[in-house]
mmCIF file of C-alpha atoms in Angstrom:
data_model
loop_
_atom_site.group_PDB
_atom_site.id
_atom_site.type_symbol
_atom_site.label_atom_id
_atom_site.label_comp_id
_atom_site.label_asym_id
_atom_site.label_seq_id
_atom_site.Cartn_x
_atom_site.Cartn_y
_atom_site.Cartn_z
ATOM 1 C CA MET A 841 -19.227 17.990 -24.295
ATOM 2 C CA VAL A 842 -17.312 16.672 -21.580
ATOM 3 C CA THR A 843 -14.032 15.289 -22.600
ATOM 4 C CA SER A 844 -11.956 12.416 -21.147
ATOM 5 C CA LYS A 845 -9.451 14.678 -19.977
ATOM 6 C CA VAL A 846 -12.007 16.774 -18.031
ATOM 7 C CA ILE A 847 -13.363 13.495 -16.394
ATOM 8 C CA ALA A 848 -9.848 12.488 -15.366
ATOM 9 C CA THR A 849 -9.031 15.681 -13.973
ATOM 10 C CA ILE A 850 -12.401 15.722 -11.726
ATOM 11 C CA SER A 851 -11.655 12.388 -10.705
ATOM 12 C CA LYS A 852 -8.116 13.415 -9.498
ATOM 13 C CA VAL A 853 -9.632 16.304 -7.605
ATOM 14 C CA PHE A 854 -12.419 14.189 -6.112
ATOM 15 C CA ILE A 855 -10.213 11.221 -4.974
ATOM 16 C CA SER A 856 -7.490 14.055 -3.542
ATOM 17 C CA LEU A 857 -10.043 15.916 -1.700
ATOM 18 C CA PHE A 858 -11.831 12.683 -0.535
ATOM 19 C CA SER A 859 -8.235 11.390 0.719
ATOM 20 C CA PHE A 860 -7.251 14.597 2.577
ATOM 21 C CA GLY A 861 -10.615 14.862 4.156
ATOM 22 C CA LEU A 862 -10.208 11.778 5.705
ATOM 23 C CA LEU A 863 -6.837 13.337 7.425
ATOM 24 C CA PHE A 864 -9.167 15.488 9.104
ATOM 25 C CA PHE A 865 -11.551 12.717 10.041
ATOM 26 C CA TRP A 866 -8.500 10.936 11.710
ATOM 27 C CA ILE A 867 -7.656 13.940 13.863
ATOM 28 C CA TYR A 868 -11.392 14.344 14.705
ATOM 29 C CA LEU A 869 -11.516 10.551 16.023
ATOM 30 C CA GLN A 870 -8.513 11.070 18.370
ATOM 31 C CA PHE A 871 -10.493 13.277 20.819
ATOM 32 C CA PHE A 872 -13.075 10.574 21.451
ATOM 33 C CA ASP A 873 -12.216 8.168 24.610
ATOM 34 C CA ASP A 874 -14.571 5.512 23.078
ATOM 35 C CA LYS A 875 -12.611 3.879 20.434
ATOM 36 C CA SER A 876 -14.923 1.433 19.146
ATOM 37 C CA GLN A 877 -18.013 3.618 17.961
ATOM 38 C CA THR A 878 -19.210 3.507 14.401
ATOM 39 C CA LEU A 879 -17.188 6.248 13.150
ATOM 40 C CA ASN A 880 -14.001 4.438 14.010
ATOM 41 C CA TYR A 881 -15.220 1.521 11.688
ATOM 42 C CA LEU A 882 -16.570 4.080 9.041
ATOM 43 C CA PHE A 883 -12.787 5.629 8.653
ATOM 44 C CA ASN A 884 -11.309 2.333 8.032
ATOM 45 C CA LEU A 885 -14.112 1.837 5.378
ATOM 46 C CA PHE A 886 -13.156 5.025 3.861
ATOM 47 C CA VAL A 887 -9.575 4.361 3.834
ATOM 48 C CA GLY A 888 -10.501 1.191 1.755
ATOM 49 C CA PHE A 889 -12.242 3.324 -0.655
ATOM 50 C CA THR A 890 -9.169 5.674 -1.177
ATOM 51 C CA TYR A 891 -7.451 2.524 -2.345
ATOM 52 C CA LEU A 892 -10.439 1.601 -4.282
ATOM 53 C CA PHE A 893 -10.482 5.115 -5.946
ATOM 54 C CA VAL A 894 -6.708 5.064 -6.834
ATOM 55 C CA GLY A 895 -6.854 1.667 -8.217
ATOM 56 C CA LEU A 896 -9.481 2.276 -10.672
ATOM 57 C CA MET A 897 -7.898 5.461 -11.528
ATOM 58 C CA THR A 898 -4.577 3.617 -12.170
ATOM 59 C CA PHE A 899 -6.454 0.928 -14.585
ATOM 60 C CA ASN A 900 -7.897 4.054 -16.245
ATOM 61 C CA TYR A 901 -4.443 5.216 -17.013
ATOM 62 C CA ALA A 902 -3.468 1.940 -18.398
ATOM 63 C CA LEU A 903 -6.126 2.299 -20.997
ATOM 64 C CA ALA A 904 -4.340 5.232 -22.606
ATOM 65 C CA GLU A 905 -2.069 4.899 -25.855
ATOM 66 C CA ILE A 906 1.219 3.876 -23.984
ATOM 67 C CA LYS A 907 3.911 0.939 -24.299
ATOM 68 C CA PRO A 908 2.463 -2.703 -23.299
ATOM 69 C CA LYS A 909 5.089 -2.696 -20.476
ATOM 70 C CA MET A 910 3.719 0.458 -19.076
ATOM 71 C CA LYS A 911 0.438 -1.139 -19.080
ATOM 72 C CA HIS A 912 1.141 -4.109 -17.541
ATOM 73 C CA PHE A 913 2.863 -1.888 -14.489
ATOM 74 C CA LEU A 914 -0.234 -0.141 -14.069
ATOM 75 C CA TYR A 915 -2.626 -3.119 -14.238
ATOM 76 C CA ALA A 916 -0.176 -4.579 -11.509
ATOM 77 C CA TYR A 917 -0.058 -1.715 -9.475
ATOM 78 C CA GLY A 918 -3.738 -0.908 -9.860
ATOM 79 C CA ALA A 919 -4.480 -4.391 -9.119
ATOM 80 C CA ALA A 920 -2.599 -4.339 -5.901
ATOM 81 C CA LEU A 921 -4.447 -1.329 -4.592
ATOM 82 C CA LEU A 922 -7.928 -3.072 -5.334
ATOM 83 C CA ALA A 923 -6.556 -6.127 -3.627
ATOM 84 C CA TRP A 924 -5.939 -4.095 -0.503
ATOM 85 C CA ALA A 925 -9.291 -2.247 -0.982
ATOM 86 C CA VAL A 926 -11.082 -5.722 -1.000
ATOM 87 C CA ALA A 927 -9.097 -6.658 2.295
ATOM 88 C CA GLN A 928 -10.382 -3.556 4.008
ATOM 89 C CA PHE A 929 -13.944 -3.964 2.863
ATOM 90 C CA ILE A 930 -13.765 -7.583 4.392
ATOM 91 C CA TRP A 931 -12.525 -6.046 7.671
ATOM 92 C CA ALA A 932 -15.723 -3.746 7.457
ATOM 93 C CA TYR A 933 -17.988 -6.545 7.077
ATOM 94 C CA PHE A 934 -16.934 -8.079 10.251
ATOM 95 C CA ASN A 935 -17.114 -4.626 11.887
ATOM 96 C CA PHE A 936 -20.764 -3.649 10.469
ATOM 97 C CA ILE A 937 -22.422 -7.082 9.649
ATOM 98 C CA VAL A 938 -21.052 -9.917 11.876
ATOM 99 C CA LYS A 939 -20.252 -7.348 14.588
ATOM 100 C CA ALA A 940 -17.277 -9.295 15.867
ATOM 101 C CA PRO A 941 -13.567 -9.081 15.849
ATOM 102 C CA VAL A 942 -11.918 -10.100 12.773
ATOM 103 C CA PRO A 943 -10.439 -13.452 12.980
ATOM 104 C CA TYR A 944 -6.655 -14.065 12.420
ATOM 105 C CA PRO A 945 -5.999 -15.051 9.921
ATOM 106 C CA SER A 946 -8.980 -14.411 7.721
ATOM 107 C CA ILE A 947 -10.253 -14.095 4.038
ATOM 108 C CA ALA A 948 -9.013 -10.538 4.381
ATOM 109 C CA ASP A 949 -5.397 -11.588 4.831
ATOM 110 C CA ILE A 950 -5.479 -13.320 1.654
ATOM 111 C CA PHE A 951 -5.928 -10.209 -0.098
ATOM 112 C CA TYR A 952 -3.383 -8.381 1.725
ATOM 113 C CA VAL A 953 -0.968 -10.941 0.914
ATOM 114 C CA ILE A 954 -2.158 -10.514 -2.689
ATOM 115 C CA TYR A 955 -1.401 -6.855 -2.493
ATOM 116 C CA SER A 956 2.288 -7.261 -1.677
ATOM 117 C CA LEU A 957 2.560 -9.949 -4.231
ATOM 118 C CA LEU A 958 1.274 -7.815 -6.986
ATOM 119 C CA LEU A 959 2.980 -4.889 -5.894
ATOM 120 C CA GLY A 960 6.332 -6.866 -6.244
ATOM 121 C CA LEU A 961 5.174 -7.770 -9.949
ATOM 122 C CA ALA A 962 4.564 -4.062 -10.526
ATOM 123 C CA PHE A 963 8.226 -3.328 -9.413
ATOM 124 C CA TRP A 964 9.553 -6.122 -11.947
ATOM 125 C CA PHE A 965 7.503 -4.188 -14.766
ATOM 126 C CA TYR A 966 8.921 -0.950 -13.625
ATOM 127 C CA PHE A 967 12.505 -2.245 -13.849
ATOM 128 C CA ASP A 968 11.851 -3.234 -17.429
ATOM 129 C CA ILE A 969 10.237 -0.231 -18.516
ATOM 130 C CA PHE A 970 13.278 2.137 -17.634
ATOM 131 C CA HIS A 971 15.590 -0.512 -18.552
ATOM 132 C CA ALA A 972 16.966 -0.420 -14.961
ATOM 133 C CA ARG A 973 20.719 -1.751 -14.726
ATOM 134 C CA ILE A 974 20.580 -4.372 -12.075
ATOM 135 C CA THR A 975 24.038 -5.094 -10.926
ATOM 136 C CA LYS A 976 25.518 -7.498 -8.687
ATOM 137 C CA ALA A 977 26.005 -4.412 -6.053
ATOM 138 C CA SER A 978 22.129 -3.595 -6.447
ATOM 139 C CA ILE A 979 21.413 -7.359 -5.976
ATOM 140 C CA ARG A 980 23.645 -7.768 -3.072
ATOM 141 C CA ASP A 981 21.882 -4.569 -1.674
ATOM 142 C CA SER A 982 18.419 -5.904 -2.045
ATOM 143 C CA PHE A 983 19.299 -9.020 -0.301
ATOM 144 C CA ILE A 984 20.935 -7.311 2.942
ATOM 145 C CA ILE A 985 17.906 -4.809 2.877
ATOM 146 C CA LEU A 986 15.703 -7.932 2.675
ATOM 147 C CA ILE A 987 17.586 -9.737 5.627
ATOM 148 C CA GLY A 988 17.973 -6.707 7.603
ATOM 149 C CA VAL A 989 14.641 -5.462 7.523
ATOM 150 C CA TYR A 990 13.089 -8.718 8.109
ATOM 151 C CA LEU A 991 15.239 -9.422 11.183
ATOM 152 C CA THR A 992 14.107 -5.938 12.442
ATOM 153 C CA ILE A 993 10.448 -6.378 11.945
ATOM 154 C CA PHE A 994 10.226 -10.052 13.233
ATOM 155 C CA PHE A 995 12.236 -10.251 16.202
ATOM 156 C CA VAL A 996 12.583 -6.437 17.070
ATOM 157 C CA LEU A 997 9.146 -4.909 16.429
ATOM 158 C CA PHE A 998 6.888 -7.516 15.636
ATOM 159 C CA ARG A 999 7.922 -10.487 17.690
ATOM 160 C CA PRO A 1000 4.587 -12.427 17.125
ATOM 161 C CA GLN A 1001 3.770 -15.553 19.068
ATOM 162 C CA TYR A 1002 4.999 -18.416 17.039
ATOM 163 C CA GLY A 1003 4.905 -21.246 19.317
ATOM 164 C CA LEU A 1004 4.074 -24.739 18.323
ATOM 165 C CA SER A 1005 0.711 -24.567 20.193
ATOM 166 C CA LEU A 1006 -0.603 -22.237 17.581
ATOM 167 C CA PRO A 1007 -2.628 -23.138 14.492
ATOM 168 C CA PRO A 1008 -0.187 -23.721 11.658
ATOM 169 C CA LEU A 1009 -1.934 -21.470 9.387
ATOM 170 C CA GLU A 1010 -1.303 -18.760 12.020
ATOM 171 C CA ILE A 1011 2.087 -19.593 12.600
ATOM 172 C CA ALA A 1012 2.695 -19.237 8.778
ATOM 173 C CA THR A 1013 1.001 -16.054 8.577
ATOM 174 C CA ASN A 1014 3.133 -14.596 11.344
ATOM 175 C CA TYR A 1015 6.405 -15.377 9.529
ATOM 176 C CA MET A 1016 4.718 -14.429 6.137
ATOM 177 C CA TYR A 1017 3.905 -10.991 6.826
ATOM 178 C CA PRO A 1018 7.158 -9.756 8.034
ATOM 179 C CA LEU A 1019 8.945 -11.307 4.958
ATOM 180 C CA LEU A 1020 6.391 -9.649 2.480
ATOM 181 C CA ASP A 1021 7.092 -6.224 4.128
ATOM 182 C CA ALA A 1022 10.575 -6.889 3.894
ATOM 183 C CA MET A 1023 10.402 -8.064 0.180
ATOM 184 C CA VAL A 1024 8.296 -4.867 -1.220
ATOM 185 C CA LEU A 1025 10.556 -2.347 0.854
ATOM 186 C CA SER A 1026 13.755 -3.891 -0.498
ATOM 187 C CA LEU A 1027 12.587 -3.837 -3.931
ATOM 188 C CA ALA A 1028 11.185 0.096 -3.463
ATOM 189 C CA PHE A 1029 14.965 1.126 -2.299
ATOM 190 C CA VAL A 1030 16.519 -0.792 -5.022
ATOM 191 C CA ALA A 1031 14.284 0.684 -7.636
ATOM 192 C CA LEU A 1032 15.455 4.132 -6.267
ATOM 193 C CA ARG A 1033 19.078 2.968 -6.658
ATOM 194 C CA VAL A 1034 19.326 1.723 -9.982
ATOM 195 C CA GLU A 1035 16.638 4.103 -11.612
ATOM 196 C CA LYS A 1036 17.542 6.624 -14.100
ATOM 197 C CA LYS A 1037 18.487 10.174 -12.603
ATOM 198 C CA GLU A 1038 15.536 11.479 -14.659
ATOM 199 C CA GLU A 1039 13.148 9.102 -13.424
ATOM 200 C CA VAL A 1040 14.023 9.018 -9.760
ATOM 201 C CA GLY A 1041 11.365 11.919 -9.103
ATOM 202 C CA ASN A 1042 8.760 9.599 -9.900
ATOM 203 C CA THR A 1043 9.949 6.615 -8.145
ATOM 204 C CA ILE A 1044 10.407 8.412 -4.975
ATOM 205 C CA TYR A 1045 6.613 8.520 -4.497
ATOM 206 C CA VAL A 1046 6.448 4.959 -4.878
ATOM 207 C CA VAL A 1047 9.068 4.288 -2.322
ATOM 208 C CA ILE A 1048 7.503 6.556 -0.077
ATOM 209 C CA ALA A 1049 3.994 4.821 -0.503
ATOM 210 C CA VAL A 1050 5.636 1.350 0.118
ATOM 211 C CA PHE A 1051 7.447 2.608 3.371
ATOM 212 C CA LEU A 1052 4.289 4.221 4.959
ATOM 213 C CA GLN A 1053 2.403 0.932 4.359
ATOM 214 C CA VAL A 1054 5.338 -1.001 5.749
ATOM 215 C CA VAL A 1055 5.398 1.224 8.746
ATOM 216 C CA GLY A 1056 1.549 0.662 9.187
ATOM 217 C CA ASP A 1057 2.059 -2.738 9.015
ATOM 218 C CA ILE A 1058 4.650 -2.869 11.704
ATOM 219 C CA LEU A 1059 2.382 -0.701 13.996
ATOM 220 C CA PHE A 1060 -0.513 -2.555 13.382
ATOM 221 C CA SER A 1061 1.123 -5.777 14.088
ATOM 222 C CA PHE A 1062 2.783 -4.516 17.442
ATOM 223 C CA ARG A 1063 -0.335 -2.730 18.531
ATOM 224 C CA SER A 1064 -2.463 -5.700 17.883
ATOM 225 C CA ALA A 1065 0.056 -8.113 19.502
ATOM 226 C CA ASN A 1066 -0.121 -5.823 22.775
ATOM 227 C CA LYS A 1067 -4.042 -5.378 22.818
ATOM 228 C CA LEU A 1068 -3.482 -1.860 21.916
ATOM 229 C CA TYR A 1069 -4.994 -1.489 18.364
ATOM 230 C CA TRP A 1070 -8.256 0.350 17.775
ATOM 231 C CA ASN A 1071 -9.848 1.198 14.590
ATOM 232 C CA GLY A 1072 -8.539 4.301 13.296
ATOM 233 C CA ASP A 1073 -5.408 4.584 15.536
ATOM 234 C CA ILE A 1074 -1.887 5.609 14.318
ATOM 235 C CA SER A 1075 -1.333 2.426 12.081
ATOM 236 C CA ASP A 1076 -4.692 2.977 9.907
ATOM 237 C CA LEU A 1077 -3.273 6.718 9.547
ATOM 238 C CA PHE A 1078 -0.187 5.312 8.074
ATOM 239 C CA PHE A 1079 -2.183 3.263 5.565
ATOM 240 C CA LEU A 1080 -4.251 6.377 4.526
ATOM 241 C CA LEU A 1081 -0.861 8.287 3.989
ATOM 242 C CA SER A 1082 0.318 5.308 1.735
ATOM 243 C CA GLY A 1083 -2.788 5.590 -0.266
ATOM 244 C CA ILE A 1084 -2.491 9.307 -0.709
ATOM 245 C CA ALA A 1085 1.414 8.710 -1.681
ATOM 246 C CA SER A 1086 0.106 6.380 -4.355
ATOM 247 C CA ILE A 1087 -2.339 8.927 -5.871
ATOM 248 C CA VAL A 1088 0.710 11.045 -6.403
ATOM 249 C CA ALA A 1089 2.940 8.489 -7.508
ATOM 250 C CA ILE A 1090 0.386 7.075 -10.185
ATOM 251 C CA VAL A 1091 -0.341 10.544 -11.284
ATOM 252 C CA SER A 1092 3.376 11.427 -11.348
ATOM 253 C CA ILE A 1093 4.292 8.133 -13.349
ATOM 254 C CA ASN A 1094 1.536 8.431 -15.948
ATOM 255 C CA LYS A 1095 2.701 11.947 -16.851
ATOM 256 C CA SER A 1096 6.127 10.226 -17.380
ATOM 257 C CA PHE A 1097 4.475 7.649 -19.728
ATOM 258 C CA LYS A 1098 2.596 10.264 -21.681
ATOM 259 C CA ALA A 1099 5.888 12.179 -22.172
ATOM 260 C CA GLN A 1100 7.518 9.092 -23.356
ATOM 261 C CA LEU A 1101 4.898 8.517 -25.877
ATOM 262 C CA LEU A 1102 4.929 12.199 -27.292
ATOM 263 C CA GLY A 1103 8.903 11.809 -27.402
ATOM 264 C CA LYS A 1104 9.411 14.499 -24.600
ATOM 265 C CA LYS A 1105 11.673 14.562 -21.783
ATOM 266 C CA GLU A 1106 9.958 15.357 -18.307
#
Protein backbone atom coordinates (compact mmCIF):
# COMPACT_ATOMS: atom_id res chain seq x y z
CA MET A 1 0.00 0.00 0.00
CA VAL A 2 1.25 3.47 -0.90
CA THR A 3 1.62 5.54 2.27
CA SER A 4 1.04 9.27 2.62
CA LYS A 5 4.78 9.70 3.18
CA VAL A 6 5.53 8.07 -0.17
CA ILE A 7 2.94 10.26 -1.88
CA ALA A 8 4.45 13.37 -0.27
CA THR A 9 7.93 12.36 -1.44
CA ILE A 10 6.73 11.71 -4.99
CA SER A 11 4.95 15.08 -4.98
CA LYS A 12 8.10 16.92 -3.88
CA VAL A 13 10.19 15.18 -6.53
CA PHE A 14 7.61 15.95 -9.24
CA ILE A 15 7.28 19.62 -8.29
CA SER A 16 11.06 20.01 -8.09
CA LEU A 17 11.69 18.35 -11.47
CA PHE A 18 8.86 20.34 -13.06
CA SER A 19 10.17 23.66 -11.73
CA PHE A 20 13.82 23.03 -12.55
CA GLY A 21 12.76 21.79 -16.00
CA LEU A 22 11.25 25.23 -16.56
CA LEU A 23 14.69 26.76 -16.03
CA PHE A 24 15.93 24.91 -19.11
CA PHE A 25 12.73 25.89 -20.91
CA TRP A 26 13.51 29.56 -20.15
CA ILE A 27 17.05 29.20 -21.52
CA TYR A 28 15.62 27.57 -24.66
CA LEU A 29 13.29 30.54 -25.23
CA GLN A 30 16.19 33.00 -25.26
CA PHE A 31 17.43 31.61 -28.58
CA PHE A 32 14.33 32.71 -30.52
CA ASP A 33 13.96 36.14 -32.08
CA ASP A 34 10.17 35.87 -32.07
CA LYS A 35 9.15 36.63 -28.49
CA SER A 36 5.39 36.34 -29.01
CA GLN A 37 5.11 32.69 -29.96
CA THR A 38 2.97 30.12 -28.16
CA LEU A 39 5.99 28.71 -26.32
CA ASN A 40 6.47 32.06 -24.56
CA TYR A 41 2.88 32.05 -23.34
CA LEU A 42 3.21 28.42 -22.26
CA PHE A 43 6.23 29.29 -20.14
CA ASN A 44 4.26 31.83 -18.10
CA LEU A 45 1.37 29.38 -17.79
CA PHE A 46 3.74 26.69 -16.47
CA VAL A 47 5.21 29.14 -13.95
CA GLY A 48 1.66 29.56 -12.68
CA PHE A 49 1.44 25.78 -12.28
CA THR A 50 4.63 25.84 -10.20
CA TYR A 51 2.93 28.19 -7.72
CA LEU A 52 -0.23 26.08 -7.86
CA PHE A 53 1.66 22.87 -7.04
CA VAL A 54 3.65 24.47 -4.20
CA GLY A 55 0.49 26.07 -2.80
CA LEU A 56 -1.32 22.72 -2.78
CA MET A 57 1.70 21.06 -1.18
CA THR A 58 1.68 23.73 1.51
CA PHE A 59 -2.02 23.10 2.18
CA ASN A 60 -1.30 19.39 2.44
CA TYR A 61 1.38 20.04 5.07
CA ALA A 62 -1.17 22.09 7.03
CA LEU A 63 -3.31 18.95 7.43
CA ALA A 64 -0.63 17.27 9.55
CA GLU A 65 -0.72 17.00 13.32
CA ILE A 66 0.89 20.34 14.12
CA LYS A 67 0.07 23.33 16.29
CA PRO A 68 -2.81 25.59 15.16
CA LYS A 69 -0.48 28.59 14.74
CA MET A 70 1.66 26.54 12.37
CA LYS A 71 -1.43 25.57 10.39
CA HIS A 72 -2.41 29.23 10.13
CA PHE A 73 1.00 30.10 8.70
CA LEU A 74 0.89 27.29 6.15
CA TYR A 75 -2.67 28.14 5.09
CA ALA A 76 -1.78 31.83 4.65
CA TYR A 77 1.41 31.06 2.73
CA GLY A 78 -0.31 28.41 0.62
CA ALA A 79 -3.25 30.72 -0.14
CA ALA A 80 -0.78 33.43 -1.21
CA LEU A 81 0.87 31.06 -3.67
CA LEU A 82 -2.51 29.94 -5.01
CA ALA A 83 -3.59 33.57 -5.48
CA TRP A 84 -0.46 34.23 -7.55
CA ALA A 85 -1.18 31.11 -9.60
CA VAL A 86 -4.76 32.28 -10.29
CA ALA A 87 -3.42 35.67 -11.45
CA GLN A 88 -1.05 33.90 -13.80
CA PHE A 89 -3.86 31.74 -15.19
CA ILE A 90 -5.93 34.87 -15.87
CA TRP A 91 -2.90 36.27 -17.69
CA ALA A 92 -2.76 33.06 -19.76
CA TYR A 93 -6.48 33.40 -20.51
CA PHE A 94 -5.86 36.73 -22.25
CA ASN A 95 -2.90 35.26 -24.15
CA PHE A 96 -4.56 32.05 -25.33
CA ILE A 97 -8.32 32.72 -25.42
CA VAL A 98 -8.81 36.46 -25.83
CA LYS A 99 -5.58 36.76 -27.85
CA ALA A 100 -5.13 40.36 -26.78
CA PRO A 101 -2.74 42.28 -24.52
CA VAL A 102 -3.60 41.94 -20.83
CA PRO A 103 -5.33 45.18 -19.72
CA TYR A 104 -3.89 47.18 -16.84
CA PRO A 105 -5.20 46.99 -14.27
CA SER A 106 -7.11 43.75 -14.77
CA ILE A 107 -8.70 41.02 -12.65
CA ALA A 108 -5.26 39.41 -12.51
CA ASP A 109 -3.97 42.41 -10.56
CA ILE A 110 -6.54 41.74 -7.83
CA PHE A 111 -5.00 38.33 -7.22
CA TYR A 112 -1.44 39.68 -7.37
CA VAL A 113 -2.44 42.12 -4.62
CA ILE A 114 -4.09 39.33 -2.62
CA TYR A 115 -0.82 37.40 -2.88
CA SER A 116 1.11 40.21 -1.19
CA LEU A 117 -1.50 40.72 1.53
CA LEU A 118 -1.66 37.00 2.35
CA LEU A 119 2.13 36.85 2.42
CA GLY A 120 2.13 39.66 4.97
CA LEU A 121 -0.41 37.70 7.04
CA ALA A 122 1.80 34.60 6.81
CA PHE A 123 4.71 36.56 8.30
CA TRP A 124 2.48 37.68 11.16
CA PHE A 125 1.73 34.04 12.02
CA TYR A 126 5.39 33.15 11.57
CA PHE A 127 6.45 35.75 14.14
CA ASP A 128 3.90 34.32 16.56
CA ILE A 129 4.95 30.69 16.05
CA PHE A 130 8.54 31.22 17.10
CA HIS A 131 7.77 33.95 19.64
CA ALA A 132 9.95 36.41 17.77
CA ARG A 133 10.99 39.29 19.97
CA ILE A 134 9.70 42.39 18.19
CA THR A 135 11.68 45.25 19.67
CA LYS A 136 11.58 48.97 19.08
CA ALA A 137 14.76 48.59 17.06
CA SER A 138 13.21 45.96 14.78
CA ILE A 139 10.10 48.11 14.31
CA ARG A 140 12.30 51.11 13.50
CA ASP A 141 14.29 49.04 11.01
CA SER A 142 11.11 47.75 9.37
CA PHE A 143 9.94 51.32 8.74
CA ILE A 144 13.36 52.33 7.42
CA ILE A 145 13.39 49.37 5.05
CA LEU A 146 9.77 49.99 4.06
CA ILE A 147 10.32 53.66 3.22
CA GLY A 148 13.73 53.10 1.64
CA VAL A 149 12.59 50.25 -0.57
CA TYR A 150 9.40 52.08 -1.54
CA LEU A 151 11.22 55.24 -2.56
CA THR A 152 13.84 53.24 -4.46
CA ILE A 153 11.29 51.15 -6.33
CA PHE A 154 8.89 53.98 -7.05
CA PHE A 155 11.09 56.94 -7.91
CA VAL A 156 14.31 55.29 -9.13
CA LEU A 157 13.38 51.97 -10.75
CA PHE A 158 9.64 51.90 -11.33
CA ARG A 159 8.82 55.53 -12.14
CA PRO A 160 5.27 54.83 -13.34
CA GLN A 161 3.06 57.36 -15.08
CA TYR A 162 0.90 58.86 -12.37
CA GLY A 163 -0.44 62.01 -13.99
CA LEU A 164 -4.00 63.11 -13.34
CA SER A 165 -4.87 62.29 -16.94
CA LEU A 166 -4.70 58.56 -16.15
CA PRO A 167 -7.74 56.66 -14.86
CA PRO A 168 -7.93 56.82 -11.03
CA LEU A 169 -7.74 53.02 -10.72
CA GLU A 170 -4.54 52.89 -12.74
CA ILE A 171 -3.01 55.68 -10.65
CA ALA A 172 -3.92 53.82 -7.45
CA THR A 173 -2.45 50.58 -8.80
CA ASN A 174 0.78 52.33 -9.80
CA TYR A 175 1.24 53.56 -6.25
CA MET A 176 0.07 50.34 -4.60
CA TYR A 177 2.41 47.79 -6.20
CA PRO A 178 5.66 49.41 -5.00
CA LEU A 179 4.15 49.81 -1.52
CA LEU A 180 3.16 46.13 -1.34
CA ASP A 181 6.62 45.05 -2.56
CA ALA A 182 8.26 47.25 0.06
CA MET A 183 5.93 45.88 2.75
CA VAL A 184 6.64 42.18 2.17
CA LEU A 185 10.35 42.77 1.70
CA SER A 186 10.61 44.73 4.96
CA LEU A 187 8.69 42.00 6.80
CA ALA A 188 10.98 39.36 5.33
CA PHE A 189 14.16 41.08 6.49
CA VAL A 190 12.72 41.87 9.91
CA ALA A 191 11.77 38.18 10.25
CA LEU A 192 15.36 37.25 9.49
CA ARG A 193 16.67 39.68 12.09
CA VAL A 194 14.35 38.89 15.00
CA GLU A 195 14.22 35.13 14.42
CA LYS A 196 15.91 32.75 16.81
CA LYS A 197 19.29 31.55 15.60
CA GLU A 198 18.14 27.94 15.26
CA GLU A 199 15.30 28.99 12.95
CA VAL A 200 17.24 31.36 10.67
CA GLY A 201 18.14 28.45 8.40
CA ASN A 202 14.44 28.05 7.60
CA THR A 203 13.59 31.74 7.44
CA ILE A 204 16.33 32.57 4.93
CA TYR A 205 14.57 30.59 2.19
CA VAL A 206 11.36 32.59 2.69
CA VAL A 207 13.39 35.81 2.55
CA ILE A 208 15.05 34.66 -0.68
CA ALA A 209 11.65 33.78 -2.19
CA VAL A 210 10.26 37.22 -1.32
CA PHE A 211 13.38 39.01 -2.55
CA LEU A 212 13.27 37.21 -5.91
CA GLN A 213 9.56 38.01 -6.26
CA VAL A 214 10.18 41.71 -5.60
CA VAL A 215 13.06 41.79 -8.11
CA GLY A 216 10.74 40.18 -10.65
CA ASP A 217 8.08 42.83 -9.95
CA ILE A 218 10.57 45.66 -10.36
CA LEU A 219 11.93 44.27 -13.63
CA PHE A 220 8.43 43.63 -14.96
CA SER A 221 7.26 47.16 -14.10
CA PHE A 222 10.36 48.78 -15.55
CA ARG A 223 10.38 46.74 -18.74
CA SER A 224 6.63 47.12 -19.27
CA ALA A 225 6.84 50.90 -18.83
CA ASN A 226 9.60 51.00 -21.43
CA LYS A 227 7.82 48.63 -23.85
CA LEU A 228 10.54 46.00 -23.38
CA TYR A 229 8.60 43.23 -21.68
CA TRP A 230 7.85 39.94 -23.42
CA ASN A 231 6.43 36.70 -22.02
CA GLY A 232 9.33 34.65 -20.69
CA ASP A 233 11.82 37.49 -20.26
CA ILE A 234 14.16 38.09 -17.31
CA SER A 235 11.36 39.24 -14.98
CA ASP A 236 9.49 35.95 -15.47
CA LEU A 237 12.70 34.06 -14.68
CA PHE A 238 12.78 35.75 -11.26
CA PHE A 239 9.13 34.79 -10.67
CA LEU A 240 10.04 31.18 -11.40
CA LEU A 241 13.09 31.34 -9.11
CA SER A 242 10.86 32.74 -6.36
CA GLY A 243 8.53 29.76 -6.79
CA ILE A 244 11.46 27.36 -6.56
CA ALA A 245 12.72 29.12 -3.41
CA SER A 246 9.22 28.71 -1.95
CA ILE A 247 9.47 24.95 -2.50
CA VAL A 248 12.69 24.81 -0.48
CA ALA A 249 11.24 27.16 2.17
CA ILE A 250 8.05 25.19 2.72
CA VAL A 251 9.80 21.81 2.84
CA SER A 252 12.37 23.16 5.30
CA ILE A 253 9.80 24.87 7.52
CA ASN A 254 7.56 21.78 7.51
CA LYS A 255 10.47 19.69 8.80
CA SER A 256 10.95 22.25 11.57
CA PHE A 257 7.26 22.05 12.48
CA LYS A 258 7.40 18.26 12.66
CA ALA A 259 10.53 18.43 14.79
CA GLN A 260 8.73 20.69 17.27
CA LEU A 261 5.88 18.23 17.40
CA LEU A 262 8.26 15.38 18.22
CA GLY A 263 10.13 17.49 20.74
CA LYS A 264 13.30 17.39 18.69
CA LYS A 265 15.63 20.15 17.82
CA GLU A 266 16.49 20.69 14.19
